[in-house]
Coordinates of N, CA and C and ligand atoms in Angstrom, one line a residue:
X1 N -4.6 6.4 6.3 CA -5.2 7.7 6.7 C -5.3 7.8 8.2
X2 N -5.4 8.9 8.7 CA -5.7 9.1 10.1 C -7.1 9.5 10.3
X3 N -7.9 8.6 10.9 CA -9.3 8.9 11.2 C -9.4 9.6 12.5
X4 N -9.6 10.9 12.4 CA -9.6 11.7 13.6 C -10.8 11.5 14.5
X5 N -11.8 10.8 14.0 CA -13.0 10.5 14.8 C -12.8 9.2 15.6
X6 N -11.8 8.5 15.3 CA -11.6 7.2 16.0 C -10.5 7.2 17.0
X7 N -10.5 6.2 17.9 CA -9.6 6.1 19.0 C -8.6 4.9 18.8
X8 N -7.5 5.0 19.4 CA -6.5 3.9 19.5 C -6.2 3.4 18.1
X9 N -6.1 2.0 18.0 CA -5.7 1.4 16.7 C -6.6 1.9 15.5
X10 N -7.9 2.1 15.8 CA -8.8 2.5 14.8 C -8.4 3.8 14.2
X11 N -7.6 4.6 14.8 CA -7.1 5.9 14.3 C -6.4 5.7 13.0
X12 N -5.6 4.6 12.9 CA -4.8 4.4 11.7 C -5.5 3.4 10.8
X13 N -5.9 3.9 9.6 CA -6.6 3.1 8.7 C -5.9 3.1 7.3
X14 N -5.8 1.9 6.7 CA -5.2 1.7 5.4 C -6.0 2.5 4.4
X15 N -5.4 3.3 3.6 CA -6.0 4.1 2.6 C -6.7 3.3 1.5
X16 N -6.3 2.0 1.4 CA -6.7 1.2 0.3 C -7.8 0.2 0.6
X17 N -7.9 -0.2 1.9 CA -9.0 -1.1 2.3 C -9.8 -0.6 3.5
X18 N -9.3 0.5 4.1 CA -10.0 1.2 5.2 C -10.1 0.3 6.4
X19 N -9.2 -0.7 6.5 CA -9.2 -1.5 7.7 C -8.2 -0.9 8.7
X20 N -8.5 -0.9 10.0 CA -7.7 -0.3 11.0 C -6.4 -1.1 11.2
X21 N -5.4 -0.4 11.8 CA -4.1 -1.0 12.1 C -4.4 -2.1 13.1
X22 N -3.6 -3.2 13.0 CA -3.6 -4.2 14.1 C -2.3 -4.9 14.1
X23 N -2.0 -5.8 15.1 CA -0.7 -6.4 15.3 C -0.4 -7.3 14.1
X24 N -1.4 -7.9 13.5 CA -1.1 -8.8 12.3 C -1.3 -8.1 11.0
X25 N -1.5 -6.8 11.1 CA -1.6 -6.0 9.8 C -0.7 -4.8 9.9
X26 N 0.6 -5.0 9.7 CA 1.5 -3.9 9.7 C 1.2 -3.0 8.5
X27 N 1.6 -1.7 8.7 CA 1.4 -0.7 7.6 C 2.6 0.1 7.4
X28 N 2.7 0.6 6.2 CA 3.8 1.5 5.8 C 3.1 2.9 5.6
X29 N 3.8 3.9 6.1 CA 3.3 5.3 6.0 C 3.8 6.0 4.8
X30 N 3.0 6.7 4.1 CA 3.4 7.6 3.0 C 3.3 9.0 3.4
X31 N 3.2 9.9 2.4 CA 3.1 11.3 2.7 C 1.8 11.7 3.4
X32 N 1.8 12.7 4.2 CA 0.6 13.2 4.8 C -0.2 12.1 5.5
X33 N 0.4 11.2 6.1 CA -0.3 10.2 6.9 C -1.0 9.2 6.1
X34 N -0.8 9.1 4.8 CA -1.4 8.0 4.1 C -0.8 6.6 4.5
X35 N -1.5 5.6 4.4 CA -1.1 4.3 4.9 C -1.5 3.2 3.9
X36 N -0.5 2.2 3.8 CA -0.9 1.0 3.0 C -0.6 -0.2 3.9
X37 N -1.6 -1.1 4.0 CA -1.4 -2.3 4.9 C -0.7 -3.4 4.2
X38 N -0.2 -4.4 4.9 CA 0.5 -5.5 4.4 C -0.3 -6.3 3.4
X39 N -1.6 -6.5 3.7 CA -2.4 -7.3 2.7 C -2.7 -6.5 1.4
X40 N -2.9 -5.2 1.5 CA -3.1 -4.5 0.2 C -1.8 -4.5 -0.6
X41 N -0.6 -4.4 0.2 CA 0.6 -4.4 -0.5 C 0.9 -5.7 -1.2
X42 N 0.5 -6.8 -0.6 CA 0.7 -8.1 -1.2 C -0.1 -8.2 -2.5
X43 N -1.3 -7.7 -2.5 CA -2.1 -7.8 -3.7 C -1.6 -6.8 -4.8
X44 N -1.2 -5.6 -4.3 CA -0.7 -4.7 -5.3 C 0.6 -5.2 -5.9
X45 N 1.5 -5.8 -5.1 CA 2.8 -6.3 -5.6 C 2.6 -7.4 -6.6
X46 N 1.7 -8.4 -6.2 CA 1.4 -9.5 -7.1 C 0.8 -9.1 -8.4
X47 N -0.1 -8.1 -8.4 CA -0.7 -7.7 -9.6 C 0.2 -6.8 -10.5
X48 N 0.8 -5.8 -9.9 CA 1.5 -4.8 -10.7 C 3.0 -5.3 -11.0
X49 N 3.7 -5.8 -10.0 CA 5.1 -6.2 -10.2 C 5.1 -7.6 -10.8
X50 N 4.4 -8.6 -10.3 CA 4.5 -9.9 -10.8 C 3.7 -10.2 -12.1
X51 N 2.5 -9.7 -12.1 CA 1.6 -10.0 -13.2 C 1.6 -8.9 -14.3
X52 N 2.1 -7.7 -13.9 CA 2.2 -6.6 -14.9 C 0.9 -5.9 -15.2
X53 N -0.1 -6.1 -14.2 CA -1.3 -5.4 -14.4 C -1.2 -3.9 -14.0
X54 N -1.7 -3.1 -14.8 CA -1.6 -1.6 -14.5 C -2.9 -0.9 -14.8
X55 N -3.3 -0.1 -13.8 CA -4.5 0.7 -14.0 C -4.0 2.2 -14.0
X56 N -4.4 2.8 -15.1 CA -4.0 4.2 -15.2 C -4.9 5.1 -14.4
X57 N -4.4 5.9 -13.5 CA -5.3 6.8 -12.8 C -5.9 7.9 -13.7
X58 N -7.1 8.3 -13.4 CA -7.7 9.4 -14.2 C -6.8 10.7 -14.1
X59 N -7.0 11.5 -15.1 CA -6.2 12.8 -15.1 C -6.4 13.5 -13.8
X60 N -5.3 14.0 -13.3 CA -5.3 14.8 -12.0 C -5.2 13.9 -10.8
X61 N -5.4 12.6 -10.9 CA -5.4 11.7 -9.7 C -3.9 11.5 -9.4
X62 N -3.6 11.3 -8.2 CA -2.2 11.0 -7.8 C -2.1 9.8 -6.9
X63 N -0.9 9.2 -6.8 CA -0.7 8.1 -5.9 C -0.9 8.6 -4.5
X64 N -1.7 7.9 -3.7 CA -2.0 8.3 -2.3 C -0.8 8.3 -1.4
X65 N 0.2 7.5 -1.8 CA 1.4 7.4 -0.9 C 2.4 8.5 -1.1
X66 N 2.7 8.9 -2.4 CA 3.7 9.9 -2.7 C 3.1 11.2 -3.1
X67 N 1.8 11.1 -3.4 CA 1.0 12.3 -3.9 C 1.5 12.9 -5.2
X68 N 2.2 12.1 -6.0 CA 2.7 12.5 -7.2 C 1.9 11.9 -8.4
X69 N 1.7 12.6 -9.5 CA 1.1 12.0 -10.7 C 2.2 11.5 -11.5
X70 N 2.5 10.2 -11.4 CA 3.6 9.5 -12.0 C 3.2 8.7 -13.2
X71 N 4.1 8.5 -14.1 CA 3.8 7.7 -15.3 C 4.0 6.2 -15.1
X72 N 4.4 5.9 -13.9 CA 4.6 4.5 -13.5 C 3.2 3.7 -13.6
X73 N 3.3 2.4 -13.7 CA 2.0 1.6 -13.5 C 1.5 1.8 -12.1
X74 N 0.2 1.7 -12.0 CA -0.5 2.0 -10.7 C -1.4 0.8 -10.4
X75 N -1.6 0.6 -9.1 CA -2.6 -0.3 -8.6 C -3.8 0.5 -8.1
X76 N -5.0 0.0 -8.4 CA -6.2 0.7 -7.9 C -6.8 -0.1 -6.8
X77 N -7.2 0.5 -5.7 CA -7.9 -0.1 -4.7 C -9.3 -0.6 -5.1
X78 N -9.6 -1.9 -4.9 CA -11.0 -2.3 -5.2 C -12.0 -1.7 -4.2
X79 N -11.5 -1.4 -3.0 CA -12.4 -0.9 -2.0 C -12.6 0.6 -2.1
X80 N -11.6 1.3 -2.5 CA -11.7 2.7 -2.6 C -11.1 3.1 -4.0
X81 N -11.9 3.1 -5.0 CA -11.5 3.3 -6.4 C -10.7 4.6 -6.6
X82 N -10.8 5.5 -5.7 CA -10.1 6.8 -5.9 C -8.6 6.7 -5.3
X83 N -8.3 5.5 -4.7 CA -7.0 5.4 -4.1 C -6.1 4.6 -5.0
X84 N -5.0 5.2 -5.4 CA -4.0 4.5 -6.3 C -2.7 4.4 -5.5
X85 N -1.9 3.4 -5.9 CA -0.5 3.4 -5.4 C 0.4 3.1 -6.6
X86 N 1.5 3.9 -6.8 CA 2.3 3.8 -8.0 C 3.4 2.7 -7.8
X87 N 3.9 2.2 -8.9 CA 4.9 1.1 -8.8 C 6.1 1.5 -7.9
X88 N 6.6 2.7 -7.9 CA 7.7 3.1 -7.1 C 7.3 2.9 -5.6
X89 N 6.1 3.3 -5.2 CA 5.7 3.2 -3.8 C 5.5 1.8 -3.4
X90 N 5.0 1.0 -4.4 CA 4.8 -0.5 -4.1 C 6.1 -1.1 -3.7
X91 N 7.2 -0.8 -4.5 CA 8.5 -1.4 -4.3 C 9.1 -0.8 -3.0
X92 N 9.0 0.5 -2.8 CA 9.5 1.1 -1.7 C 8.9 0.5 -0.4
X93 N 7.6 0.5 -0.4 CA 6.9 -0.1 0.8 C 7.2 -1.5 1.0
X94 N 7.4 -2.3 0.0 CA 7.8 -3.7 0.1 C 9.1 -3.8 0.8
X95 N 10.1 -2.9 0.4 CA 11.4 -3.0 1.1 C 11.3 -2.6 2.6
X96 N 10.4 -1.6 2.9 CA 10.3 -1.2 4.3 C 9.7 -2.3 5.1
X97 N 8.7 -3.0 4.6 CA 8.0 -4.0 5.3 C 8.9 -5.2 5.5
X98 N 9.7 -5.5 4.5 CA 10.6 -6.7 4.5 C 11.7 -6.5 5.6
X99 N 12.1 -5.2 5.7 CA 13.2 -4.9 6.7 C 12.7 -5.0 8.1
X100 N 11.4 -4.8 8.2 CA 10.8 -4.9 9.6 C 10.5 -6.3 9.9
X101 N 11.5 -6.9 10.7 CA 11.4 -8.3 11.0 C 10.1 -8.7 11.7
X102 N 9.6 -7.8 12.5 CA 8.4 -8.1 13.3 C 7.2 -8.3 12.4
X103 N 7.2 -7.6 11.2 CA 6.1 -7.7 10.3 C 6.0 -9.1 9.7
X104 N 7.1 -9.8 9.5 CA 7.1 -11.1 9.0 C 6.6 -11.1 7.5
X105 N 6.6 -10.0 6.9 CA 6.0 -9.9 5.6 C 7.1 -10.3 4.5
X106 N 6.6 -11.0 3.5 CA 7.4 -11.3 2.4 C 6.7 -11.0 1.1
X107 N 7.4 -10.4 0.1 CA 6.8 -10.1 -1.1 C 6.3 -11.4 -1.8
X108 N 5.1 -11.3 -2.4 CA 4.6 -12.5 -3.0 C 5.5 -13.0 -4.2
X109 N 5.6 -14.4 -4.3 CA 6.4 -15.0 -5.3 C 5.8 -14.9 -6.7
X110 N 6.6 -15.3 -7.6 CA 6.2 -15.3 -9.0 C 5.6 -16.7 -9.4
X111 N 5.4 -17.5 -8.5 CA 4.9 -18.9 -8.8 C 6.0 -19.9 -8.6
X112 N 6.0 -20.9 -9.5 CA 6.8 -22.1 -9.3 C 8.3 -21.8 -9.4
X113 N 8.7 -20.7 -10.1 CA 10.1 -20.4 -10.3 C 10.7 -19.6 -9.2
X114 N 9.9 -19.2 -8.2 CA 10.5 -18.4 -7.1 C 11.2 -19.3 -6.1
X115 N 12.3 -18.7 -5.5 CA 13.1 -19.6 -4.6 C 12.3 -20.0 -3.3
Ligands
ZN1 ZN1 -5.2 -2.3 3.2
ZN2 ZN1 3.6 6.7 -5.3

């Protein structure tokens, strides 16, 4: 999200943990300025994609990244319970971060059988 009361890096805050943007915390932008940081994406990816954990958003709630009410599995932010990210946005954001060489981000492995 964009915190209009803040200056500089503090202006950009992850919608899921509310931490500001920094050099070691790259972020992916969704619709209407929503943001997910690399650490939240790591947790979301590990839980939803690797472990198959899914939290169904309440009726009317949408994914903060695409603003769609999708039938996909969702990850719920522990910091901001009203913030969800859908499976599609987790995968899409993972691809964006991985392509960004400067981020150095890698999707979390599945354990011992990952390359
Ligand atoms: Zn975050
Ligand atoms: Zn989404």
